[in-house]
PDB file of C-alpha atoms in Angstrom:
ATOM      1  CA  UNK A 612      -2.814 -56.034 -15.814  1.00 45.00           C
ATOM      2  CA  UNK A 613      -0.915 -56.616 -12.585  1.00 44.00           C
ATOM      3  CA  UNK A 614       1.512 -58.933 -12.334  1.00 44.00           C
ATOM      4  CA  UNK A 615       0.267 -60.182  -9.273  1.00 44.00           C
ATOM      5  CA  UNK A 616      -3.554 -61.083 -10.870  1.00 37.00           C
ATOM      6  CA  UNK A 617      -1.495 -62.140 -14.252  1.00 39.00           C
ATOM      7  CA  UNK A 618      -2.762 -65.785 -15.487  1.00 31.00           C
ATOM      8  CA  UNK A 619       0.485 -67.487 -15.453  1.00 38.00           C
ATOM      9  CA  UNK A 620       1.011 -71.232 -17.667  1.00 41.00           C
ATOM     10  CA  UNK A 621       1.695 -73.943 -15.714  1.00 42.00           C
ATOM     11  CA  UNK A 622       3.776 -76.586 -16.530  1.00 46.00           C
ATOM     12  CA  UNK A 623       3.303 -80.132 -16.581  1.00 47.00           C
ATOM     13  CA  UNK A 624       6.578 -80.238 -14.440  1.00 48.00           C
ATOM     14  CA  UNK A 625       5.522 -77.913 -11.899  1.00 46.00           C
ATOM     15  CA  UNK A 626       1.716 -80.193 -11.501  1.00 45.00           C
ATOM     16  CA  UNK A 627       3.850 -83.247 -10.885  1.00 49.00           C
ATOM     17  CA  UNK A 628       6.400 -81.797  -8.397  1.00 47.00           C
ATOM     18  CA  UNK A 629       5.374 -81.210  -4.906  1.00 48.00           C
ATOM     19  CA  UNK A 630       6.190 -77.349  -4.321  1.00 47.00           C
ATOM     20  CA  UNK A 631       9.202 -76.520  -1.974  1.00 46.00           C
ATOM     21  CA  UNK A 632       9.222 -73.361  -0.046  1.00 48.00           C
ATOM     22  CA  UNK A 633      11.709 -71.860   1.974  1.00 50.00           C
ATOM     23  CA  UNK A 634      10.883 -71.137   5.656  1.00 51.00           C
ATOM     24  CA  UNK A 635      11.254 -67.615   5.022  1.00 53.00           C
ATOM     25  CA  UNK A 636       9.753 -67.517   1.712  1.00 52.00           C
ATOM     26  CA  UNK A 637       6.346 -68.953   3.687  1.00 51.00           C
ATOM     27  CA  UNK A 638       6.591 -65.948   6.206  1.00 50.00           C
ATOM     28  CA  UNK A 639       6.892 -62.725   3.769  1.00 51.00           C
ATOM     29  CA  UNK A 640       3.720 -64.697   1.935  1.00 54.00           C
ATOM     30  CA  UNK A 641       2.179 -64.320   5.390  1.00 55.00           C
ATOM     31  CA  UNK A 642       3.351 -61.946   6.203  1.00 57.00           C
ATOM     32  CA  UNK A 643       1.762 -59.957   2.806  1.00 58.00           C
ATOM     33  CA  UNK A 644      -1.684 -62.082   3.077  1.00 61.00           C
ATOM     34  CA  UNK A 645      -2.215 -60.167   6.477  1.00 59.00           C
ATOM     35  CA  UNK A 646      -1.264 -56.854   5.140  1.00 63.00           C
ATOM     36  CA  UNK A 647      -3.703 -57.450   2.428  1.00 70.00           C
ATOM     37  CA  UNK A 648      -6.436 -58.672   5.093  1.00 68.00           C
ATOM     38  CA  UNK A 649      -5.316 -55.272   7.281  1.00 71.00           C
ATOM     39  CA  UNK A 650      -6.257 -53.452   4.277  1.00 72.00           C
ATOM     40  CA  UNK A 651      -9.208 -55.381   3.123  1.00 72.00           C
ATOM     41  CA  UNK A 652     -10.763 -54.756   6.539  1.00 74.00           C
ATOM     42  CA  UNK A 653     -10.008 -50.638   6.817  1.00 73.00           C
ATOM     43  CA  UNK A 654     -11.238 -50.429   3.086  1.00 68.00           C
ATOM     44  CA  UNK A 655     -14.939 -52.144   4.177  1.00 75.00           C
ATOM     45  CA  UNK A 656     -14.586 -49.977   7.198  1.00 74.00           C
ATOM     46  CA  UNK A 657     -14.275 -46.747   5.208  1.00 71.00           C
ATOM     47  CA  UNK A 658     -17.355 -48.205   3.140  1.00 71.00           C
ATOM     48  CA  UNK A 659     -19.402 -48.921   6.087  1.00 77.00           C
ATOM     49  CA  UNK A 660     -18.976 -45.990   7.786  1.00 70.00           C
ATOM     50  CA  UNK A 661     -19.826 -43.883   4.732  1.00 76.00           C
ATOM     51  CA  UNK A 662     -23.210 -45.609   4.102  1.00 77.00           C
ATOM     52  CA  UNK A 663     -24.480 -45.174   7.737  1.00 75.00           C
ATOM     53  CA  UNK A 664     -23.509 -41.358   6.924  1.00 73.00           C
ATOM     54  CA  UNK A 665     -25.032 -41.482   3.542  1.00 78.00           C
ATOM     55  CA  UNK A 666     -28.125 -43.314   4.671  1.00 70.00           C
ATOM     56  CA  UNK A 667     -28.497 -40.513   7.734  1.00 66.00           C
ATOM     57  CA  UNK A 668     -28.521 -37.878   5.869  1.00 71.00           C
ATOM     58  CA  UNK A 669     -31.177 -39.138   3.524  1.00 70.00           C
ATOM     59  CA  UNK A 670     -33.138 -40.234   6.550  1.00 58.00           C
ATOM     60  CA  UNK A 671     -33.004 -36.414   7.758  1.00 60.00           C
ATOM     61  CA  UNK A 672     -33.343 -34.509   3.937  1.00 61.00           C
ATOM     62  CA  UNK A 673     -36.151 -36.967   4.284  1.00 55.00           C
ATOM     63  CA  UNK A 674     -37.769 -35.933   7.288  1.00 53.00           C
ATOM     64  CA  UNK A 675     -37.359 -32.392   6.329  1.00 50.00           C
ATOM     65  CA  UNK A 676     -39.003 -32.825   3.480  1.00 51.00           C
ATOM     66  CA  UNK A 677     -41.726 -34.610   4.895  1.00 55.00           C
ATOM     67  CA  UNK A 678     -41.996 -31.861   7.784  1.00 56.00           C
ATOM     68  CA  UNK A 679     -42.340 -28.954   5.287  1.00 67.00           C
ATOM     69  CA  UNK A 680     -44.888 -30.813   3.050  1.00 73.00           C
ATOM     70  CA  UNK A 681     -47.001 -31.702   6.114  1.00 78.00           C
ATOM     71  CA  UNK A 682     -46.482 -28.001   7.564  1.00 70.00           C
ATOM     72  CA  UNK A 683     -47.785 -26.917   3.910  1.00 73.00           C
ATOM     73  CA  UNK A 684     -50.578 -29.381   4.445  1.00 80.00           C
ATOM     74  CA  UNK A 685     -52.063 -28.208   7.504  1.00 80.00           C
ATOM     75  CA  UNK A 686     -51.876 -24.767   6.735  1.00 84.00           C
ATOM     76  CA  UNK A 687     -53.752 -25.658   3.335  1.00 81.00           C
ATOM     77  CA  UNK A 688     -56.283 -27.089   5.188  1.00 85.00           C
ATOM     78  CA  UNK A 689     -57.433 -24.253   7.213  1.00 86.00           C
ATOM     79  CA  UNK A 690     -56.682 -21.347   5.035  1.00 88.00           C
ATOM     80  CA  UNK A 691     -58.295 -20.585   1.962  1.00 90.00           C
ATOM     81  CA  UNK A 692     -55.682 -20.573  -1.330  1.00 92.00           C
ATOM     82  CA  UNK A 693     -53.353 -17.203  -1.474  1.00 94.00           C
ATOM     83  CA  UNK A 694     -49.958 -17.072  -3.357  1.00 94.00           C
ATOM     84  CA  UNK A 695     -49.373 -14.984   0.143  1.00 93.00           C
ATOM     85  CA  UNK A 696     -49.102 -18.864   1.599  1.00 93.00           C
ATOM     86  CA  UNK A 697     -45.539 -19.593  -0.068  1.00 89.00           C
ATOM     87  CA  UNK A 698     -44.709 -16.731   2.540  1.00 90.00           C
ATOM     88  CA  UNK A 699     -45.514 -18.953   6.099  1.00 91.00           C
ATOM     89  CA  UNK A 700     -46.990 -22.296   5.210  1.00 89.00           C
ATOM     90  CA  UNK A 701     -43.794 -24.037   6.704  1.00 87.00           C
ATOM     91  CA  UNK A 702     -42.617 -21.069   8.678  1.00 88.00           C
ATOM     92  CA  UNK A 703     -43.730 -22.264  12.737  1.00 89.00           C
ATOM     93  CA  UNK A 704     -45.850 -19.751  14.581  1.00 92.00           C
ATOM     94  CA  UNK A 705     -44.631 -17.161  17.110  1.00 94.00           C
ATOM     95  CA  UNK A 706     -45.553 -17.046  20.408  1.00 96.00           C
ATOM     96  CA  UNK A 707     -46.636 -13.317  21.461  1.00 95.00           C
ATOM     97  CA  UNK A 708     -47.871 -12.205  24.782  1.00 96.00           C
ATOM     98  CA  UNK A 709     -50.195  -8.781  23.960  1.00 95.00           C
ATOM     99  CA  UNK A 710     -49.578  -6.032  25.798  1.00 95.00           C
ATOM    100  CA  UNK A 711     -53.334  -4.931  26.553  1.00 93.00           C
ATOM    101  CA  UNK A 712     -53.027  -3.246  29.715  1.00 93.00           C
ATOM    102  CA  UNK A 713     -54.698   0.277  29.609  1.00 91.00           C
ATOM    103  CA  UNK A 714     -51.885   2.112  29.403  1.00 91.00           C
ATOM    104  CA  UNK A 715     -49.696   0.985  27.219  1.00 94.00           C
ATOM    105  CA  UNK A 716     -48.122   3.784  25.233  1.00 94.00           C
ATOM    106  CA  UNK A 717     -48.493   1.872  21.629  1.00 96.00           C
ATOM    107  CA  UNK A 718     -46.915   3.514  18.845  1.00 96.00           C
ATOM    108  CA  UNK A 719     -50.213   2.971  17.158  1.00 97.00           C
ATOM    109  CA  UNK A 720     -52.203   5.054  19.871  1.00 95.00           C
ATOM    110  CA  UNK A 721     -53.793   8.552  18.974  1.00 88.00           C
ATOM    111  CA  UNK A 722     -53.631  11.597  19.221  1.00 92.00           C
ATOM    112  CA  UNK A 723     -52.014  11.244  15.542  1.00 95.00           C
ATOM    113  CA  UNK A 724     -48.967  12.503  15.779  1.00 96.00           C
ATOM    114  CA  UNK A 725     -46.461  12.531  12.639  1.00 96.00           C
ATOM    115  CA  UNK A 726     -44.773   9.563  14.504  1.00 97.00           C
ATOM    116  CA  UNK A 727     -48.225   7.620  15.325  1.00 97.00           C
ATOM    117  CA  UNK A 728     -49.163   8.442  11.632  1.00 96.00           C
ATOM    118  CA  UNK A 729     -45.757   6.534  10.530  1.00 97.00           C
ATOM    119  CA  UNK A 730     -46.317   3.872  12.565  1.00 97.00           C
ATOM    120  CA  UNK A 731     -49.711   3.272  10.757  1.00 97.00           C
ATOM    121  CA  UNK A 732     -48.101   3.445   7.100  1.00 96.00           C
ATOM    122  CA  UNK A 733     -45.813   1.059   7.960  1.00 96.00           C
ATOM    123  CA  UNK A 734     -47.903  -2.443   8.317  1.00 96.00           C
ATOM    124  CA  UNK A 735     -49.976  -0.868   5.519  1.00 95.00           C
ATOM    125  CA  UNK A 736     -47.322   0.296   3.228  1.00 93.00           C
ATOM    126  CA  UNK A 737     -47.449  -2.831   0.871  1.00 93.00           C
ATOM    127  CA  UNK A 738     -51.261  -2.999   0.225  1.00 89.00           C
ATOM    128  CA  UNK A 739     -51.341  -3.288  -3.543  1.00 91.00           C
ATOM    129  CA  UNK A 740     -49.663  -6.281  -4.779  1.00 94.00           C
ATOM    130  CA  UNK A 741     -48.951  -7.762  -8.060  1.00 94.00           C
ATOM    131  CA  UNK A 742     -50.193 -11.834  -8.557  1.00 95.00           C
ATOM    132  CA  UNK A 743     -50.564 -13.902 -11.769  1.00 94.00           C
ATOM    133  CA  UNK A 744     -53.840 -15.526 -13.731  1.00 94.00           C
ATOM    134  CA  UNK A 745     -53.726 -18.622 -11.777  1.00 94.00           C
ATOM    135  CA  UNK A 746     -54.046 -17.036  -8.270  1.00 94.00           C
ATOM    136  CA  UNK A 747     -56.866 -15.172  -9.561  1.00 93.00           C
ATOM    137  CA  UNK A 748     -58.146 -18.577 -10.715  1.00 93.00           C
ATOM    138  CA  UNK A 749     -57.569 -20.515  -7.319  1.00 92.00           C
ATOM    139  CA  UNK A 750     -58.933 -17.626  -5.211  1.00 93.00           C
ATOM    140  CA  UNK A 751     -62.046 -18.495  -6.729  1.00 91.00           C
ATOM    141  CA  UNK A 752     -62.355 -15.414  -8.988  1.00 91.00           C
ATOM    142  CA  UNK A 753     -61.611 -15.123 -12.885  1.00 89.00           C
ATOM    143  CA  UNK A 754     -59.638 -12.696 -14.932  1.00 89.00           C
ATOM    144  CA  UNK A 755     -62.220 -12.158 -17.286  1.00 90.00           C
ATOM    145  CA  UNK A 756     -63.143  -8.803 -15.388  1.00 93.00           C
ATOM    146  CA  UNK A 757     -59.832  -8.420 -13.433  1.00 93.00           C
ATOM    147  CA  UNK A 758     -58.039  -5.199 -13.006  1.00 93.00           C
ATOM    148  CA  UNK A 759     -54.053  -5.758 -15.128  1.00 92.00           C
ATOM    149  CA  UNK A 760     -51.247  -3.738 -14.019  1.00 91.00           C
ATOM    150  CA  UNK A 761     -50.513  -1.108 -16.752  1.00 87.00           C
ATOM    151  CA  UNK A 762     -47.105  -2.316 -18.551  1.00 85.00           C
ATOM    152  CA  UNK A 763     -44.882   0.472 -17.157  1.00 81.00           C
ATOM    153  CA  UNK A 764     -45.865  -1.360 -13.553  1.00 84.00           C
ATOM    154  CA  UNK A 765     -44.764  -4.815 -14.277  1.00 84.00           C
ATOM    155  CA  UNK A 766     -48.217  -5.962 -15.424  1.00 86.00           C
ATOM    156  CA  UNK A 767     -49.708  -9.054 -13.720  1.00 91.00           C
ATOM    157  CA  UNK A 768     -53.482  -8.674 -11.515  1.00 94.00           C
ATOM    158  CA  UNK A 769     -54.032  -6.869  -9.127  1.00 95.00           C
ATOM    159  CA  UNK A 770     -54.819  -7.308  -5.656  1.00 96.00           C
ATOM    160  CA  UNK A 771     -54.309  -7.174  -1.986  1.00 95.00           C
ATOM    161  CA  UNK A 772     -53.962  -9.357   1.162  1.00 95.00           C
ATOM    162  CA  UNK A 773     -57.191  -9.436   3.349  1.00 95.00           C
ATOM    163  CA  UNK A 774     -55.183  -8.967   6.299  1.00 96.00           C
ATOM    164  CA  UNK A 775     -54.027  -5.583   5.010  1.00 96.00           C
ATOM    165  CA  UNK A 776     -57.693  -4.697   3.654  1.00 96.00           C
ATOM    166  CA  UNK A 777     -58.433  -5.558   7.680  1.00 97.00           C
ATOM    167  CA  UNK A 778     -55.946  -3.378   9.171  1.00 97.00           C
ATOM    168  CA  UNK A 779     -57.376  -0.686   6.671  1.00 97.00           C
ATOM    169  CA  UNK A 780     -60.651  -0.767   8.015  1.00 97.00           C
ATOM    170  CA  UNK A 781     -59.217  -0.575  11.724  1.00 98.00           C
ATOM    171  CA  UNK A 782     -57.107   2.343  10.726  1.00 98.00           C
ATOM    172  CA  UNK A 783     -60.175   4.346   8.877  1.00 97.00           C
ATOM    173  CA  UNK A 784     -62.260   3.785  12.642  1.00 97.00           C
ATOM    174  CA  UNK A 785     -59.022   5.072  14.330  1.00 97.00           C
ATOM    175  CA  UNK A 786     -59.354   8.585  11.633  1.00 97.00           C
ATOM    176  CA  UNK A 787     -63.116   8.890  12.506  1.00 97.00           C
ATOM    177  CA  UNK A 788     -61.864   8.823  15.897  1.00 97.00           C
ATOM    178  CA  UNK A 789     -59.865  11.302  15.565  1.00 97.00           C
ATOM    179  CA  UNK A 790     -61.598  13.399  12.164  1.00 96.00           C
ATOM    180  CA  UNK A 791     -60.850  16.840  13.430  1.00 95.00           C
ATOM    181  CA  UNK A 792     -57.199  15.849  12.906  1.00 96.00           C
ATOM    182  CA  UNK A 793     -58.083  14.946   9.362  1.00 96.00           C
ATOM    183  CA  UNK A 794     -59.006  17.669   6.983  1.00 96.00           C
ATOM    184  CA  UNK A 795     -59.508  14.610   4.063  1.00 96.00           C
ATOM    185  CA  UNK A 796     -61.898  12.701   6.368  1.00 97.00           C
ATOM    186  CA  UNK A 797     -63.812  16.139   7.804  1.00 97.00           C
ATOM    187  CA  UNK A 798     -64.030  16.631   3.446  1.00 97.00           C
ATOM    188  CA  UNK A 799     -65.567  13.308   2.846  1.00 97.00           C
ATOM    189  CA  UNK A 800     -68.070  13.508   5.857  1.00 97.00           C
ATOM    190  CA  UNK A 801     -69.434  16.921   4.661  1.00 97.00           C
ATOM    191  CA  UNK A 802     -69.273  15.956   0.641  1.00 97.00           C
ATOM    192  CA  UNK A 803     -70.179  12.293   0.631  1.00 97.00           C
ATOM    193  CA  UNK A 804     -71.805  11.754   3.759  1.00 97.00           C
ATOM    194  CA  UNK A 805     -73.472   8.623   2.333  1.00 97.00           C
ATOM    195  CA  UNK A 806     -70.693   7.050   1.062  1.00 97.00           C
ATOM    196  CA  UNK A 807     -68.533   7.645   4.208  1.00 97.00           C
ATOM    197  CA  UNK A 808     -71.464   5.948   6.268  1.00 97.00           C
ATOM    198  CA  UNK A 809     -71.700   2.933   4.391  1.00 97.00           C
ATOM    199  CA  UNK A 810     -67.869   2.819   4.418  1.00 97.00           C
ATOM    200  CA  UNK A 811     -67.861   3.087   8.490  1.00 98.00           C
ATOM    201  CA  UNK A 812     -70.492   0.603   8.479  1.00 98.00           C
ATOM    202  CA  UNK A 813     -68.560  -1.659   6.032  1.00 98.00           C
ATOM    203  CA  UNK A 814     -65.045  -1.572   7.887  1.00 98.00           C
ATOM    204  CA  UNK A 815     -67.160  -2.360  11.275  1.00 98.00           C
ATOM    205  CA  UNK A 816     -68.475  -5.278  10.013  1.00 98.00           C
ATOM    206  CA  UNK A 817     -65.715  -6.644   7.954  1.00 97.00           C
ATOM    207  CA  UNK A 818     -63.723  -6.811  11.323  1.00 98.00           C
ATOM    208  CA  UNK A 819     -66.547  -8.507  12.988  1.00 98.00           C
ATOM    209  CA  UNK A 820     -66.169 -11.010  10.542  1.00 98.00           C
ATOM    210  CA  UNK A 821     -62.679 -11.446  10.190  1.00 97.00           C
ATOM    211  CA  UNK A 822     -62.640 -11.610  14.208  1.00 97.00           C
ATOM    212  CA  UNK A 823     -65.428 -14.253  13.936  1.00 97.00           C
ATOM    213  CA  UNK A 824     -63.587 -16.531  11.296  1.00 95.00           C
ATOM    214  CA  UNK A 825     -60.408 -16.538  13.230  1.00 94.00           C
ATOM    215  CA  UNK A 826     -61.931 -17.000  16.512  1.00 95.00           C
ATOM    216  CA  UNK A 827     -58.683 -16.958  19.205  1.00 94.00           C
ATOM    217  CA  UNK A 828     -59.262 -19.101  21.821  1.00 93.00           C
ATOM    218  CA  UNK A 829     -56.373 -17.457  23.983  1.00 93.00           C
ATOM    219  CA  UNK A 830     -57.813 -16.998  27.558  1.00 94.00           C
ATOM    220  CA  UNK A 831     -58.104 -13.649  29.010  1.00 94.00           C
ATOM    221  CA  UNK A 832     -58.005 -14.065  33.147  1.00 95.00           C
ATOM    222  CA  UNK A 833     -58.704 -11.713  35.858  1.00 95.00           C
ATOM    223  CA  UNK A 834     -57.058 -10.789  38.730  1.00 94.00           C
ATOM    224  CA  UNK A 835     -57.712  -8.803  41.626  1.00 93.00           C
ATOM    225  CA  UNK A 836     -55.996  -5.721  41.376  1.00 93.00           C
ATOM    226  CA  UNK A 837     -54.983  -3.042  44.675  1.00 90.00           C
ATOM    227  CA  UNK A 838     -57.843  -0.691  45.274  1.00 86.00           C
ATOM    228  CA  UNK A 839     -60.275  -1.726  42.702  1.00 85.00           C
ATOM    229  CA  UNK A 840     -63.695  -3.728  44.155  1.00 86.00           C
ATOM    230  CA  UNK A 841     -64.316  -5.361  40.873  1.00 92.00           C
ATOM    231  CA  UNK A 842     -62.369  -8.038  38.925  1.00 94.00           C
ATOM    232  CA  UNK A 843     -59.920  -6.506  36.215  1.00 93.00           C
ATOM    233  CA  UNK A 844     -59.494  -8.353  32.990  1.00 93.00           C
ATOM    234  CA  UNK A 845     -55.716  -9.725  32.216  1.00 94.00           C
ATOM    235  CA  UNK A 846     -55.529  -9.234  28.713  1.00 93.00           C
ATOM    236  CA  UNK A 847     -51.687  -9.359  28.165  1.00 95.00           C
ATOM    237  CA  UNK A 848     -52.837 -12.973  27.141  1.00 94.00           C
ATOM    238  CA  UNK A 849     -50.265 -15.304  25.113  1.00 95.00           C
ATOM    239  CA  UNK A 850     -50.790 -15.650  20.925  1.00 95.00           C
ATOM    240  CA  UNK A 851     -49.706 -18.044  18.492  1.00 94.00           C
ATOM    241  CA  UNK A 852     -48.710 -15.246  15.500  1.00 95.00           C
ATOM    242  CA  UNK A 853     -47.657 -15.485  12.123  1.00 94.00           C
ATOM    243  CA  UNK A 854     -44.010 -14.413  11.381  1.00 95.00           C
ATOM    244  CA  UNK A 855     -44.720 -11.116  10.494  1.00 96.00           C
ATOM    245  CA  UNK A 856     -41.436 -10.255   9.111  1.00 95.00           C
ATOM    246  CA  UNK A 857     -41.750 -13.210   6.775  1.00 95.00           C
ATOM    247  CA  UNK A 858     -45.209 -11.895   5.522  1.00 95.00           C
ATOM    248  CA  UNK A 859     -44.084  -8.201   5.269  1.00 96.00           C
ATOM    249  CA  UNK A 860     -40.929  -9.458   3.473  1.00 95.00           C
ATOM    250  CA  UNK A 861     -43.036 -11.602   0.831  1.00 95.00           C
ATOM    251  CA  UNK A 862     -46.013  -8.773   0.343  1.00 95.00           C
ATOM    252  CA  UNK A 863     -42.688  -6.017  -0.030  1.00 95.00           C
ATOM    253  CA  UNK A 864     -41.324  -7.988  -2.938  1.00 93.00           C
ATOM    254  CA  UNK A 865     -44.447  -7.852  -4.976  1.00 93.00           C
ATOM    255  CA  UNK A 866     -45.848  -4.586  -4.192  1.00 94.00           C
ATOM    256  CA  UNK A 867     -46.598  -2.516  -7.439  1.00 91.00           C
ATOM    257  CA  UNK A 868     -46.225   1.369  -6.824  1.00 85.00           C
ATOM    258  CA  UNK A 869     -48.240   3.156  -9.806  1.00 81.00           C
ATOM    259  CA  UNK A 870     -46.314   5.023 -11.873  1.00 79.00           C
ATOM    260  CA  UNK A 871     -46.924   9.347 -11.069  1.00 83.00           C
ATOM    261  CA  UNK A 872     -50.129  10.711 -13.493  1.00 84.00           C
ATOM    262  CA  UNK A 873     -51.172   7.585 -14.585  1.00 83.00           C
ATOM    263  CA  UNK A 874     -54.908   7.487 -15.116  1.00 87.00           C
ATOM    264  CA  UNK A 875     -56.777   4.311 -15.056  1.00 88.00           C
ATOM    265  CA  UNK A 876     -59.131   3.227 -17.860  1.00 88.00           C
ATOM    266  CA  UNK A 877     -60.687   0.323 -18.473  1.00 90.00           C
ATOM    267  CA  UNK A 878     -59.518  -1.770 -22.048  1.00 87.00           C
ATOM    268  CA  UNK A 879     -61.524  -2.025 -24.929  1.00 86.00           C
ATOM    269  CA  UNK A 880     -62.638  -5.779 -24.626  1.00 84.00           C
ATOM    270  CA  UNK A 881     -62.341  -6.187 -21.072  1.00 87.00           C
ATOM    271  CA  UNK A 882     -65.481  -7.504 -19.348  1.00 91.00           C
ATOM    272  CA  UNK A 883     -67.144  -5.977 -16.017  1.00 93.00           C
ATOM    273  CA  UNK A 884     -68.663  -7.318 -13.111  1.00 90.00           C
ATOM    274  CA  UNK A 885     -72.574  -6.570 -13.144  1.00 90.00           C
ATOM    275  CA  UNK A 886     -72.795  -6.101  -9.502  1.00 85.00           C
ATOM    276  CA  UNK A 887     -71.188  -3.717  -7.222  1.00 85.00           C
ATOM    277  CA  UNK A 888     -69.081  -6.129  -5.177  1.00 83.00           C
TER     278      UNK A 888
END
């Protein structure tokens, strides 16, 4: 213990005799009591000062957290369960202005061209994706007749993002457009001319609905435009967009390639669907 917090005895002697100090005895004690205070007062300063930084940075980790669980929140609330969420629940929208004008040379534009083709494989290239049981489950669908991944590809369920499925559909009315460029479609119209109908008709309508469901309530204007008598429609009209390199980034990371020759065939035991979804 220190000797300057050490109990001491005292005396009898010392109680009964009035204590004598020296002038410059009193001033060093002073002197040493202010020093203390000094250091008391930079000591409850350091304190102080690291509390109100403590405290703001649990206000902030705070409102962070409360940010991100509200951002996850709102996009529960208008989109339907997807382990695809994890990838832009709390990542803010992008604002996009289309470029709709006429003429725009888009890289997704016919006549197909090895480039154009490209283009096209690239915001389709992760269609098939790996998820678990439980997504199944909270997409509303059960495993009982669900489609595994064979062992050599990982395992886990398979499925794919509707928005993928969408731009599928868009890409299949781009090939009719263009068939004679496409000895596969030009096959499948001559061989399975049914089938190929009902798939036309399918991807039509499962646009219609997807266009339907997420209504966007951008405006289109018009302007007057040199030379023309009518009014010409604007549509390089601002978006709010998901981060689509945030998407693409989450769908690449579970995409399932399947392995060369492999055959599919359905396990002994494992239940299917009645219907023909």
């Amino acid at each position: 213990m220190s000797s300057q917090f050490a109990y001491q005895p005292v005396s009898r002697h010392s109680l009964d005799s009035p204590v004598i100090e020296s002038k410059g005895e009193h001033l060093a004690e002073c002197g040493c009591c202010a020093g203390n205070k000094r250091m008391r007062r930079i000591h409850w300063i350091a304190h102080t000062g690291s509390l109100v930084v403590i405290a703001s940075l649990l206000v902030l980790l705070v409102q962070i957290y409360d940010g991100t669980l509200m951002a996850a929140r709102w996009w529960d609330m208008y989109n339907w369960y997807s382990p695809v969420n994890a990838a832009l629940a709390t990542r803010p929208y992008i604002n996009v202005r289309f470029n709709g004008s006429l003429w725009y040379e888009s890289p997704f534009k016919g006549p197909p061209t090895p480039a154009v083709n490209e283009a096209w494989h690239s915001i389709m290239q992760y269609g098939m994706i790996s998820v678990a049981a439980s997504d199944y489950e909270k997409a509303n669908h059960s495993v009982r007749t669900a489609v595994q991944f064979p062992p050599e590809a990982g395992g886990g369920y398979m499925a794919s993002a509707v928005g993928t499925h969408q731009l599928h559909c868009l890409h299949f009315l781009w090939q009719d457009h263009h068939r004679d460029y496409f000895p596969e479609v030009l096959r499948k119209v001559e061989k399975v001319p049914e089938l190929y109908e009902r798939h036309f008709e399918h991807c039509v309508d499962y646009i219609r609905q997807s266009i339907m469901c997420n209504f966007d309530t951008g405006l289109i204007t018009y302007d007057w435009v040199l030379q023309h008598q009518n009014p010409t429609p604007n549509s390089n009209a601002m978006h709010k967009c998901v981060d689509w390199n945030a998407l693409q980034e989450w769908l690449r990371n579970r995409a399932v390639e399947i392995p060369p020759g492999f055959v599919w065939k359905q396990p002994e035991g494992q239940e299917s669907l009645p219907w023909n979804p």
